[in-house]
Amino acid sequence: MNTHLLSLLTFLPVAGMVAILLIPRDKLNIIKITAAVATGIQLLLAIQLVAGFERGVRAMQFVEHLQWIPAFNIEYFIGVDGLSVPLVFLTALLSFIGVFASWNISKATKGYFALFLLLDMGMIGVFVSLDFFLFYIFWEVMLLPMYFLIGLWGGPKREYAAIKFFLYTLFGSVLMLLAMLALYFANEPHTFNMLILIENSDRLAQMTIWGLQASKVVFIALFIGFAIKVPVFPFHTWLPLAHVEAPTAISVILAGVLLKMGTYGILRISYPMLPDATLWFAGALAILGMINIIWGAMCALAQTDLKKLVAYSSINHMGYVLLGMAAIAGFGSNLAAAKTGLSGAYFQMFNHGTITAMLFLLVGVVYDRAHHRNIDGFGGLAVVTPVYAGITAFAFFAGLGLPAMSGFISEALCFLGAFPTYRTVTIISGLGILLNAAYFLRAYQKVYLGPLNEKYKDLEEINDRELFTLVPLMIIILFFGIYPAPFINLISSSVDQLIDWVQVGSQMVIR
Amino acid sequence: MEGYTQYSLIILFLPLLSFVIQIFVGKRLPRKGDVIATGLVGITLLLSIAMFAMSFFIQKDPAFPYHPHFEWLTIGDFTIKLGFYLDNMTIVMLLMVAIISSMVHLYSIGYMEGDPRYSRYFGFLGLFTFSMNGIVLSNNFFMTYIFWELVGLSSYLLIGFWFEKKSASDAGKKAFIVNRVGDVGMWIGLMILFATLGTWSYVDVFESIHAGMLHGGLLTAAGILIFMGAVGKSAQFPLHIWLPDAMEGPTPVSALIHAATMVAAGVFLSLRIFPMLSVDAMTFIAIVGGITAFLAALIAITQNDIKKVLAYSTVSQLGYMILAVGTGAYVAGFFHLVTHAMFKASLFLGSGSVIHAMHHAYHKLHDHGRDPQDMRNMGALREKMPVTFWTFLISTLALSGVPLTSGFLSKDAILAGTLSYYHEHQSLLGLILVFFGFGAAFITAFYMFRLVYMTFFGKPADVKVQAHIHESPKTMTIPLMTLATLSTFIMFTLPKLNPFSDKGWFTTLIQAPEKVVEGLEHFNHEIMEGIHHAHSTAMMISVTVATLGILLATMLYFWKKWDAATWASKIPTLYKLSLNKFYIDEIYMNGIVLPFLKLCSIVGFIDMEIYDKYVIDGAARSMQKISDVAGIQLDYNFLDQTVIDGVGRLAKVSGSQIKKIQTGRLQNYLTYVMSAVILFFIIETIIKAV
C-alpha cells in the first residue's frame, strides 16, 4: 500500500493553516469555513484510513519511509498499526468537532484557527511517527500552539495556567529528550527508527548509569515525560488549571487527545523498547493507576466548579488506563488477562476521548449562557432545557461507567486484566465504581435537578450547532457500548504484537 | 426449543422499542403514545403466557434448561458470550414481570393523566421492563451485571421522575449510589469468579466449581460478594435505606419497580447462584435476611405515610425471601417472590388509588398544604372506594399470611424452612432466625391491619375532603382486581385445590437445582425432608401469630379499646427507634457520608492549595534560581527567555509577551519559536554526539 494517506492526514491542517493566514483577518466566516473544510477532509481521510486498515496484520501499515537528516540517521518514517489508528481517528474527529465548538471565538479569530490547525498537525504527527526524533518534533510542535491557545483565548487566569502547562510539559520533554538520546546512542548504528530500537530492546538493559541498570533509569525518565501528559499523580496539577482556563474546544482537545499521548507514548515507546524495565515497573504503574482513580475521584467530589470536576474526572478515568496497562506483567501466568488489560487500556483511551469531549462540550454550553460554572449556582435546569439536560445525563452516565455505554466495557476490561496479577490494588480501585457515580450524580442533581433557579428560567435550549458537535460522540459511545467487537478486533493483532515485543525482549535480557 | 428463543428475543426487545419510540416521537403520537407503550408490553404478556403454556403443558420437565448464546466479544482466550438461560424459573419470572408491567402500564394511563412528561414516563417504564427481562433471561454473570446496572438506571430515572422536588431527585441519587455500594462487592466477586474459572456462563461456572476449581474460603468469599449486589438491589440490611426514599417516585413505579420486580432481582440472583453457595455463605445470607425481615417490620409499625408503611413492608418481605435462600428453602424463596409480587403490586396500586383520590379532593378544595399520603388525614374511605377497599383487603390478607391467600402458602413455606433449619442445627442462630421469622409475621399482620383501619375504617378525618373522594377510573381498578385475584391461593395450587398445601403447578415446575459445592450433594434432599416435617408446626404457629397481630390491631385501631399513643409513651425508646428508622440514615450521614465528603474537600485542598502551590510552584521557582545562578546550559537559556522568567512574575511578563503577539506579530513569533525549538534540538544532539 503505497499511498501518502498518512502524510496527507498529517499535513492537511498545515495547508489549512497557510490558507487561513492568507485570508484577511476580518473575513471571519471564511476563516471558520476554511478550518472546517480542512478538518472535515481530514476526518474523511481518517475514516478512509480506518476502512482501509487491514485487520489481523501485525506489521505497520500505510508506511512512508524517507531519509531526512542522514548525518544523524534521522528519518521521515511514518506508519500506523492498530494502536495508532483509533487515536488518529479520534484526533481527526475531535479536531473537526473542535472547530464547530470554537465557532463563537471572536478574539483574534484568524490566529486562533491557525494555531488550532497547527495543533492538529502535531497531534496526528505524534500518532503516526515511527521515528523517535520525528515523534519528538511533533510532540514539541504541539506544545506551542497549546500554550498560546490557553494563554490568549483562555479564562481570567489563563496566563498562569498556560505557563504552568508549558513548564510542566517542557520539564517532561527534557527528560524525554535525554531518554531518547540514550536509546539513540545505545543502539549500533545509532538510530531513531522505532522498529529497530524495539528489535534491539536489550541494549540498555546491559548498560549502567550511575551504577543503576540503564534501562530502568531511561524508563523512569521517559515515564516522567509521558506521565506528565497523562497526567499521572503526582504530576497532575497542571491539568485542572489548564482545563478550567482553556476555551471549550481546547479543553476538548486537551482531554480528548493530548492526555492519550502520554499513555500512547508509554505503550508505543517505553513498553517495547524497554521491556525488562516495563515488567519491573508494572507494579508501580498499577499502584499509580489506583491512586489516580481514588485521588481523582475524591478531588472531583470536592469541586464546586463544574469544569474542574470534569477535569478531575479525567485524572480518575486515566487511572483505569494505567491499571489496564499494568496487566502486561501477567503475560507469563495469564496471557489472556494481559491481553484483556491492554485491550481495555487502549479501549479506555479511546472511550475517554469521546466521553470527556462530550463532558467538556456540555460544560461549555452552560458556560456560554450563564457565564459561570459554579455547581451550587444553578438548579433545576432540566425544567427549561430538557434536551440539554438529557444529553448531559447521557454523558454523565457514560462517565460513571454505565453498561451499554463504551466506558463500561473498557473499565471492566481494565479491571479484569489487572485483577489476576494485582488483586489488592484492583479491589481498592474498584471503589472507583462507587465514587464515579457519587461525583457525577451529585453534580447532576445540583445543576440540573431540584427546583428551578429563577435566574435561569429563560435559559436558552441547546442549539443545532452544539447538537451537531455532540450527536456523533453519542452515537460512537452507544455503538461501542453495545457492540465493542469492531474496536477490539481492530487493535487485537497490535496488542498481540506489543505483548510479544515485551515478552521476547524481556527474555532476551535474561539470556 | 427454537420457539423459546424467538419468543424470548421479542419479549426482551419490544419494551426497548417502546422506550425508543416514546423518547423520540412520544410527544407527537396520539394520546402521547400511551396506547403504543401499553400495547407493546401487552404483546410481551401474551408471548409470556404462550411460553408458560408451552412449558406447563408440553415441556412439563421441571429440570429443563436451554441456553442459546452467541459470542459477543473475544480477546484472545477471553470471551464474553451473551445468551439466554431458559428454565421454568425464567419463564415464571417473565410471566410475572409481564403481568405486573402491563397492569402498571394500564394503571398509569389513569394515574399519570395530564402529567407534562407523560410520554417520557411510559418510555422509562419500557426501559425498565427491557432491563428487568434482561436480568431474568441472562445466562451469564456479565450480562446479568449489564442489565443489573440498567435497571438501576431506570430506577434512578423513575424515582426522580418529578425531579423538581428536591426530595425526589435526592432519592434517585441515593438509590443509585447505595446500590453501587453493593455493586462494588458484586463486581469484585465476579472478578474472583472470572479470574479463577475463566468463564461467565452460569452453567460453566457451576460445572467448574463442581470439578473443584474453586472451593473453600475463596468460594465463600465469591458467594458473599456477589450476594452483596443482591443486598443493594433487594434493599437488605444494611443497604435497605434507599428503598423507603424511593417512594418519591410515582406510585405505579413503586408498585412495578420498588415492590414487585426490580427489588426482587436481588433475590432472583441469589437463587441463580444458589448451587454455588457454600454453607458459610448461606449462613451469612440467612442472617442478613432475618435481620432485614424483623428490623423493617419494626419500623413499619410507626410510620404514618401509607407508602412508607408499604415500603418497609417490602423490605421486610424481601428479607423473608433472602432468609429462605439462606436456610436452603429455594422453592419457598422463589414462591414468595412471585406471590409477593402480585399482592404487593396490588397494595401499592391500591394505595396509589387512595392517594390519587385524596390528591384530587385536596385539589378541588384548593388545599395544597396537606399531605395526601398521610394516613392520619384519611379514614372511612371504604364506602367511597369499594373496589379499592376490597382488593386492598384481599392483598392485605395475603401479606399477613391468612389462609386461602397465596401469601399464606409461600410465607408458611419459608417459616417451615426456618423451623427446619433450627431443627437441623439446634443452634442459637437457628433459634434467633425462627424468632425473627415468626416475630416479623406477627408484626406484619399488625401493621397491615393498622394501615387498613386507619385508611378505610373509622370516621373521616375531614368531612369536606370525604365529600370529594371518588373511586378511581376503570384503567386503575381493572389492574387492582386482576392482581387481587392473582393473590388467592387457587392461582398457585391449580390443578389442585387444597388451600393448606402448596402442592400444585408451581411446586411441580420449580425445583431446587443441585448444589455444586463439595459435601452438599444431599443438601436439597435433606432440606425437603426437614421442611416436610416442619410444615404443620409452622402452619399452626404462623396462623396463630397472624391472628394475634390482626387482633391486636383491631383492639387498638378499630375497637379502640386501648390507646396506641399511651402504649407508645410507655416504651418511648423503642417507639422513637422505630419512628426514626433506628437512626440508620443519620448514622450513615454523620458517620460516613459527611466525614468522607469532608475528607474529599481536604484532599482537594491539599491537591491545589498546598501540593500545587508550594511543592510544584516552589520547585519551578528554585529551578529558576538555580538556572539564574548557574546561567549555563542552552536549554535553560531557552527556558528563561520564553517561560521560566514568568513563574516569578507570572502575570507581568507573560502579559507583556501576549500583548506583543496581539499587536499582530503572531506569525513572526511562531516562526521564531518553532525554528528555535528545532534548532535547539539539533544543536543539542550535535553537542552530545561530540
mmCIF file with all atom_site columns, C-alpha atoms in Angstrom, chain B residues 386-531:
data_model
loop_
_atom_site.group_PDB
_atom_site.id
_atom_site.type_symbol
_atom_site.label_atom_id
_atom_site.label_alt_id
_atom_site.label_comp_id
_atom_site.label_asym_id
_atom_site.label_entity_id
_atom_site.label_seq_id
_atom_site.pdbx_PDB_ins_code
_atom_site.Cartn_x
_atom_site.Cartn_y
_atom_site.Cartn_z
_atom_site.occupancy
_atom_site.B_iso_or_equiv
_atom_site.pdbx_formal_charge
_atom_site.auth_seq_id
_atom_site.auth_comp_id
_atom_site.auth_asym_id
_atom_site.auth_atom_id
_atom_site.pdbx_PDB_model_num
ATOM 1   C CA . PRO B 1 386 ? -65.299 -0.067  47.391 1.00 0.00 ? 386 PRO B CA 1
ATOM 2   C CA . VAL B 1 387 ? -63.177 -1.660  44.664 1.00 0.00 ? 387 VAL B CA 1
ATOM 3   C CA . THR B 1 388 ? -60.001 -0.204  46.059 1.00 0.00 ? 388 THR B CA 1
ATOM 4   C CA . PHE B 1 389 ? -61.008 -1.301  49.542 1.00 0.00 ? 389 PHE B CA 1
ATOM 5   C CA . TRP B 1 390 ? -61.877 -4.905  48.746 1.00 0.00 ? 390 TRP B CA 1
ATOM 6   C CA . THR B 1 391 ? -58.837 -5.527  46.546 1.00 0.00 ? 391 THR B CA 1
ATOM 7   C CA . PHE B 1 392 ? -56.671 -3.887  49.175 1.00 0.00 ? 392 PHE B CA 1
ATOM 8   C CA . LEU B 1 393 ? -58.152 -6.076  51.871 1.00 0.00 ? 393 LEU B CA 1
ATOM 9   C CA . ILE B 1 394 ? -57.565 -9.289  49.927 1.00 0.00 ? 394 ILE B CA 1
ATOM 10  C CA . SER B 1 395 ? -53.956 -8.305  49.316 1.00 0.00 ? 395 SER B CA 1
ATOM 11  C CA . THR B 1 396 ? -53.528 -7.355  52.958 1.00 0.00 ? 396 THR B CA 1
ATOM 12  C CA . LEU B 1 397 ? -54.746 -10.766 53.995 1.00 0.00 ? 397 LEU B CA 1
ATOM 13  C CA . ALA B 1 398 ? -52.250 -12.307 51.608 1.00 0.00 ? 398 ALA B CA 1
ATOM 14  C CA . LEU B 1 399 ? -49.412 -10.227 53.001 1.00 0.00 ? 399 LEU B CA 1
ATOM 15  C CA . SER B 1 400 ? -50.445 -11.105 56.555 1.00 0.00 ? 400 SER B CA 1
ATOM 16  C CA . GLY B 1 401 ? -50.355 -14.774 55.701 1.00 0.00 ? 401 GLY B CA 1
ATOM 17  C CA . VAL B 1 402 ? -54.020 -15.582 56.250 1.00 0.00 ? 402 VAL B CA 1
ATOM 18  C CA . PRO B 1 403 ? -55.266 -18.909 54.841 1.00 0.00 ? 403 PRO B CA 1
ATOM 19  C CA . LEU B 1 404 ? -56.933 -19.003 51.409 1.00 0.00 ? 404 LEU B CA 1
ATOM 20  C CA . THR B 1 405 ? -54.432 -16.467 50.098 1.00 0.00 ? 405 THR B CA 1
ATOM 21  C CA . SER B 1 406 ? -51.246 -17.042 48.134 1.00 0.00 ? 406 SER B CA 1
ATOM 22  C CA . GLY B 1 407 ? -49.185 -15.286 50.788 1.00 0.00 ? 407 GLY B CA 1
ATOM 23  C CA . PHE B 1 408 ? -50.242 -17.838 53.350 1.00 0.00 ? 408 PHE B CA 1
ATOM 24  C CA . LEU B 1 409 ? -48.771 -20.661 51.282 1.00 0.00 ? 409 LEU B CA 1
ATOM 25  C CA . SER B 1 410 ? -45.465 -19.017 50.485 1.00 0.00 ? 410 SER B CA 1
ATOM 26  C CA . LYS B 1 411 ? -44.851 -17.464 53.874 1.00 0.00 ? 411 LYS B CA 1
ATOM 27  C CA . ASP B 1 412 ? -45.668 -20.738 55.506 1.00 0.00 ? 412 ASP B CA 1
ATOM 28  C CA . ALA B 1 413 ? -43.140 -22.488 53.300 1.00 0.00 ? 413 ALA B CA 1
ATOM 29  C CA . ILE B 1 414 ? -40.447 -20.021 54.329 1.00 0.00 ? 414 ILE B CA 1
ATOM 30  C CA . LEU B 1 415 ? -41.264 -20.343 58.024 1.00 0.00 ? 415 LEU B CA 1
ATOM 31  C CA . ALA B 1 416 ? -41.209 -24.103 57.701 1.00 0.00 ? 416 ALA B CA 1
ATOM 32  C CA . GLY B 1 417 ? -37.768 -23.752 56.149 1.00 0.00 ? 417 GLY B CA 1
ATOM 33  C CA . THR B 1 418 ? -36.589 -21.649 59.062 1.00 0.00 ? 418 THR B CA 1
ATOM 34  C CA . LEU B 1 419 ? -38.016 -24.064 61.567 1.00 0.00 ? 419 LEU B CA 1
ATOM 35  C CA . SER B 1 420 ? -36.361 -26.965 59.803 1.00 0.00 ? 420 SER B CA 1
ATOM 36  C CA . TYR B 1 421 ? -33.091 -25.022 59.802 1.00 0.00 ? 421 TYR B CA 1
ATOM 37  C CA . TYR B 1 422 ? -33.353 -24.773 63.574 1.00 0.00 ? 422 TYR B CA 1
ATOM 38  C CA . HIS B 1 423 ? -34.144 -28.484 63.906 1.00 0.00 ? 423 HIS B CA 1
ATOM 39  C CA . GLU B 1 424 ? -31.151 -29.294 61.752 1.00 0.00 ? 424 GLU B CA 1
ATOM 40  C CA . HIS B 1 425 ? -28.637 -27.074 63.529 1.00 0.00 ? 425 HIS B CA 1
ATOM 41  C CA . GLN B 1 426 ? -30.106 -26.770 67.048 1.00 0.00 ? 426 GLN B CA 1
ATOM 42  C CA . SER B 1 427 ? -28.095 -23.584 67.379 1.00 0.00 ? 427 SER B CA 1
ATOM 43  C CA . LEU B 1 428 ? -28.773 -20.212 68.964 1.00 0.00 ? 428 LEU B CA 1
ATOM 44  C CA . LEU B 1 429 ? -28.620 -18.696 65.495 1.00 0.00 ? 429 LEU B CA 1
ATOM 45  C CA . GLY B 1 430 ? -31.356 -21.040 64.355 1.00 0.00 ? 430 GLY B CA 1
ATOM 46  C CA . LEU B 1 431 ? -33.496 -20.013 67.306 1.00 0.00 ? 431 LEU B CA 1
ATOM 47  C CA . ILE B 1 432 ? -32.959 -16.339 66.580 1.00 0.00 ? 432 ILE B CA 1
ATOM 48  C CA . LEU B 1 433 ? -33.904 -16.837 62.950 1.00 0.00 ? 433 LEU B CA 1
ATOM 49  C CA . VAL B 1 434 ? -37.089 -18.611 63.998 1.00 0.00 ? 434 VAL B CA 1
ATOM 50  C CA . PHE B 1 435 ? -37.872 -15.748 66.332 1.00 0.00 ? 435 PHE B CA 1
ATOM 51  C CA . PHE B 1 436 ? -37.198 -13.188 63.593 1.00 0.00 ? 436 PHE B CA 1
ATOM 52  C CA . GLY B 1 437 ? -39.331 -15.127 61.139 1.00 0.00 ? 437 GLY B CA 1
ATOM 53  C CA . PHE B 1 438 ? -42.424 -15.600 63.287 1.00 0.00 ? 438 PHE B CA 1
ATOM 54  C CA . GLY B 1 439 ? -41.935 -12.270 65.033 1.00 0.00 ? 439 GLY B CA 1
ATOM 55  C CA . ALA B 1 440 ? -41.945 -10.479 61.703 1.00 0.00 ? 440 ALA B CA 1
ATOM 56  C CA . ALA B 1 441 ? -45.053 -12.410 60.673 1.00 0.00 ? 441 ALA B CA 1
ATOM 57  C CA . PHE B 1 442 ? -46.826 -11.174 63.800 1.00 0.00 ? 442 PHE B CA 1
ATOM 58  C CA . ILE B 1 443 ? -45.750 -7.582  63.271 1.00 0.00 ? 443 ILE B CA 1
ATOM 59  C CA . THR B 1 444 ? -46.672 -7.699  59.590 1.00 0.00 ? 444 THR B CA 1
ATOM 60  C CA . ALA B 1 445 ? -50.231 -8.693  60.348 1.00 0.00 ? 445 ALA B CA 1
ATOM 61  C CA . PHE B 1 446 ? -50.381 -5.947  62.952 1.00 0.00 ? 446 PHE B CA 1
ATOM 62  C CA . TYR B 1 447 ? -49.110 -3.018  60.912 1.00 0.00 ? 447 TYR B CA 1
ATOM 63  C CA . MET B 1 448 ? -51.044 -4.009  57.813 1.00 0.00 ? 448 MET B CA 1
ATOM 64  C CA . PHE B 1 449 ? -54.317 -4.005  59.681 1.00 0.00 ? 449 PHE B CA 1
ATOM 65  C CA . ARG B 1 450 ? -53.329 -0.791  61.380 1.00 0.00 ? 450 ARG B CA 1
ATOM 66  C CA . LEU B 1 451 ? -52.965 0.626   57.879 1.00 0.00 ? 451 LEU B CA 1
ATOM 67  C CA . VAL B 1 452 ? -56.298 -0.773  56.706 1.00 0.00 ? 452 VAL B CA 1
ATOM 68  C CA . TYR B 1 453 ? -58.169 0.541   59.760 1.00 0.00 ? 453 TYR B CA 1
ATOM 69  C CA . MET B 1 454 ? -56.601 3.980   59.599 1.00 0.00 ? 454 MET B CA 1
ATOM 70  C CA . THR B 1 455 ? -57.290 4.315   55.896 1.00 0.00 ? 455 THR B CA 1
ATOM 71  C CA . PHE B 1 456 ? -60.572 2.627   55.207 1.00 0.00 ? 456 PHE B CA 1
ATOM 72  C CA . PHE B 1 457 ? -62.387 2.432   58.560 1.00 0.00 ? 457 PHE B CA 1
ATOM 73  C CA . GLY B 1 458 ? -63.284 4.770   61.377 1.00 0.00 ? 458 GLY B CA 1
ATOM 74  C CA . LYS B 1 459 ? -64.500 8.290   60.881 1.00 0.00 ? 459 LYS B CA 1
ATOM 75  C CA . PRO B 1 460 ? -63.323 10.510  58.054 1.00 0.00 ? 460 PRO B CA 1
ATOM 76  C CA . ALA B 1 461 ? -60.597 12.877  59.167 1.00 0.00 ? 461 ALA B CA 1
ATOM 77  C CA . ASP B 1 462 ? -62.215 15.725  57.266 1.00 0.00 ? 462 ASP B CA 1
ATOM 78  C CA . VAL B 1 463 ? -65.829 15.583  56.095 1.00 0.00 ? 463 VAL B CA 1
ATOM 79  C CA . LYS B 1 464 ? -65.253 18.179  53.392 1.00 0.00 ? 464 LYS B CA 1
ATOM 80  C CA . VAL B 1 465 ? -62.482 16.117  51.892 1.00 0.00 ? 465 VAL B CA 1
ATOM 81  C CA . GLN B 1 466 ? -64.553 12.980  52.206 1.00 0.00 ? 466 GLN B CA 1
ATOM 82  C CA . ALA B 1 467 ? -67.269 14.554  50.058 1.00 0.00 ? 467 ALA B CA 1
ATOM 83  C CA . HIS B 1 468 ? -64.864 14.881  47.155 1.00 0.00 ? 468 HIS B CA 1
ATOM 84  C CA . ILE B 1 469 ? -63.459 11.371  47.313 1.00 0.00 ? 469 ILE B CA 1
ATOM 85  C CA . HIS B 1 470 ? -64.321 9.176   44.316 1.00 0.00 ? 470 HIS B CA 1
ATOM 86  C CA . GLU B 1 471 ? -63.452 5.706   43.205 1.00 0.00 ? 471 GLU B CA 1
ATOM 87  C CA . SER B 1 472 ? -60.686 5.655   40.602 1.00 0.00 ? 472 SER B CA 1
ATOM 88  C CA . PRO B 1 473 ? -61.360 5.130   36.869 1.00 0.00 ? 473 PRO B CA 1
ATOM 89  C CA . LYS B 1 474 ? -61.545 1.716   35.211 1.00 0.00 ? 474 LYS B CA 1
ATOM 90  C CA . THR B 1 475 ? -57.974 1.804   33.935 1.00 0.00 ? 475 THR B CA 1
ATOM 91  C CA . MET B 1 476 ? -56.937 1.817   37.576 1.00 0.00 ? 476 MET B CA 1
ATOM 92  C CA . THR B 1 477 ? -59.473 -0.570  39.080 1.00 0.00 ? 477 THR B CA 1
ATOM 93  C CA . ILE B 1 478 ? -59.056 -3.327  36.482 1.00 0.00 ? 478 ILE B CA 1
ATOM 94  C CA . PRO B 1 479 ? -55.404 -3.859  37.418 1.00 0.00 ? 479 PRO B CA 1
ATOM 95  C CA . LEU B 1 480 ? -56.417 -3.846  41.079 1.00 0.00 ? 480 LEU B CA 1
ATOM 96  C CA . MET B 1 481 ? -58.992 -6.560  40.557 1.00 0.00 ? 481 MET B CA 1
ATOM 97  C CA . THR B 1 482 ? -56.658 -8.626  38.402 1.00 0.00 ? 482 THR B CA 1
ATOM 98  C CA . LEU B 1 483 ? -53.839 -8.508  40.924 1.00 0.00 ? 483 LEU B CA 1
ATOM 99  C CA . ALA B 1 484 ? -56.126 -9.212  43.862 1.00 0.00 ? 484 ALA B CA 1
ATOM 100 C CA . THR B 1 485 ? -57.424 -12.268 42.039 1.00 0.00 ? 485 THR B CA 1
ATOM 101 C CA . LEU B 1 486 ? -53.860 -13.375 41.487 1.00 0.00 ? 486 LEU B CA 1
ATOM 102 C CA . SER B 1 487 ? -53.290 -13.142 45.235 1.00 0.00 ? 487 SER B CA 1
ATOM 103 C CA . THR B 1 488 ? -55.608 -16.021 46.032 1.00 0.00 ? 488 THR B CA 1
ATOM 104 C CA . PHE B 1 489 ? -54.297 -19.494 46.776 1.00 0.00 ? 489 PHE B CA 1
ATOM 105 C CA . ILE B 1 490 ? -56.005 -21.123 43.832 1.00 0.00 ? 490 ILE B CA 1
ATOM 106 C CA . MET B 1 491 ? -53.858 -19.275 41.330 1.00 0.00 ? 491 MET B CA 1
ATOM 107 C CA . PHE B 1 492 ? -50.817 -21.121 42.603 1.00 0.00 ? 492 PHE B CA 1
ATOM 108 C CA . THR B 1 493 ? -52.191 -24.519 43.506 1.00 0.00 ? 493 THR B CA 1
ATOM 109 C CA . LEU B 1 494 ? -54.027 -25.398 40.286 1.00 0.00 ? 494 LEU B CA 1
ATOM 110 C CA . PRO B 1 495 ? -54.872 -28.030 39.288 1.00 0.00 ? 495 PRO B CA 1
ATOM 111 C CA . LYS B 1 496 ? -55.049 -28.947 42.988 1.00 0.00 ? 496 LYS B CA 1
ATOM 112 C CA . LEU B 1 497 ? -57.486 -27.161 45.263 1.00 0.00 ? 497 LEU B CA 1
ATOM 113 C CA . ASN B 1 498 ? -56.166 -27.641 48.795 1.00 0.00 ? 498 ASN B CA 1
ATOM 114 C CA . PRO B 1 499 ? -55.735 -24.194 50.394 1.00 0.00 ? 499 PRO B CA 1
ATOM 115 C CA . PHE B 1 500 ? -53.381 -25.580 53.045 1.00 0.00 ? 500 PHE B CA 1
ATOM 116 C CA . SER B 1 501 ? -50.881 -27.233 50.772 1.00 0.00 ? 501 SER B CA 1
ATOM 117 C CA . ASP B 1 502 ? -48.625 -25.579 48.228 1.00 0.00 ? 502 ASP B CA 1
ATOM 118 C CA . LYS B 1 503 ? -48.762 -28.654 46.005 1.00 0.00 ? 503 LYS B CA 1
ATOM 119 C CA . GLY B 1 504 ? -49.741 -27.509 42.538 1.00 0.00 ? 504 GLY B CA 1
ATOM 120 C CA . TRP B 1 505 ? -48.302 -26.286 39.273 1.00 0.00 ? 505 TRP B CA 1
ATOM 121 C CA . PHE B 1 506 ? -45.785 -24.071 40.977 1.00 0.00 ? 506 PHE B CA 1
ATOM 122 C CA . THR B 1 507 ? -44.100 -26.723 43.049 1.00 0.00 ? 507 THR B CA 1
ATOM 123 C CA . THR B 1 508 ? -44.230 -29.086 40.092 1.00 0.00 ? 508 THR B CA 1
ATOM 124 C CA . LEU B 1 509 ? -42.417 -26.738 37.772 1.00 0.00 ? 509 LEU B CA 1
ATOM 125 C CA . ILE B 1 510 ? -39.978 -25.186 40.211 1.00 0.00 ? 510 ILE B CA 1
ATOM 126 C CA . GLN B 1 511 ? -37.465 -27.399 41.922 1.00 0.00 ? 511 GLN B CA 1
ATOM 127 C CA . ALA B 1 512 ? -34.206 -26.566 43.586 1.00 0.00 ? 512 ALA B CA 1
ATOM 128 C CA . PRO B 1 513 ? -31.116 -27.094 41.411 1.00 0.00 ? 513 PRO B CA 1
ATOM 129 C CA . GLU B 1 514 ? -28.428 -29.425 42.706 1.00 0.00 ? 514 GLU B CA 1
ATOM 130 C CA . LYS B 1 515 ? -25.714 -27.839 44.826 1.00 0.00 ? 515 LYS B CA 1
ATOM 131 C CA . VAL B 1 516 ? -22.274 -27.996 43.255 1.00 0.00 ? 516 VAL B CA 1
ATOM 132 C CA . VAL B 1 517 ? -20.326 -27.305 46.426 1.00 0.00 ? 517 VAL B CA 1
ATOM 133 C CA . GLU B 1 518 ? -18.322 -30.208 47.779 1.00 0.00 ? 518 GLU B CA 1
ATOM 134 C CA . GLY B 1 519 ? -20.074 -32.011 50.624 1.00 0.00 ? 519 GLY B CA 1
ATOM 135 C CA . LEU B 1 520 ? -23.531 -30.640 49.844 1.00 0.00 ? 520 LEU B CA 1
ATOM 136 C CA . GLU B 1 521 ? -24.615 -33.332 47.428 1.00 0.00 ? 521 GLU B CA 1
ATOM 137 C CA . HIS B 1 522 ? -27.612 -34.331 49.526 1.00 0.00 ? 522 HIS B CA 1
ATOM 138 C CA . PHE B 1 523 ? -28.426 -30.825 50.631 1.00 0.00 ? 523 PHE B CA 1
ATOM 139 C CA . ASN B 1 524 ? -31.695 -30.360 48.748 1.00 0.00 ? 524 ASN B CA 1
ATOM 140 C CA . HIS B 1 525 ? -32.993 -33.723 49.786 1.00 0.00 ? 525 HIS B CA 1
ATOM 141 C CA . GLU B 1 526 ? -32.338 -33.033 53.459 1.00 0.00 ? 526 GLU B CA 1
ATOM 142 C CA . ILE B 1 527 ? -33.957 -29.625 53.227 1.00 0.00 ? 527 ILE B CA 1
ATOM 143 C CA . MET B 1 528 ? -37.039 -31.096 51.566 1.00 0.00 ? 528 MET B CA 1
ATOM 144 C CA . GLU B 1 529 ? -37.337 -33.662 54.323 1.00 0.00 ? 529 GLU B CA 1
ATOM 145 C CA . GLY B 1 530 ? -36.899 -31.054 57.019 1.00 0.00 ? 530 GLY B CA 1
ATOM 146 C CA . ILE B 1 531 ? -39.472 -28.712 55.541 1.00 0.00 ? 531 ILE B CA 1
#
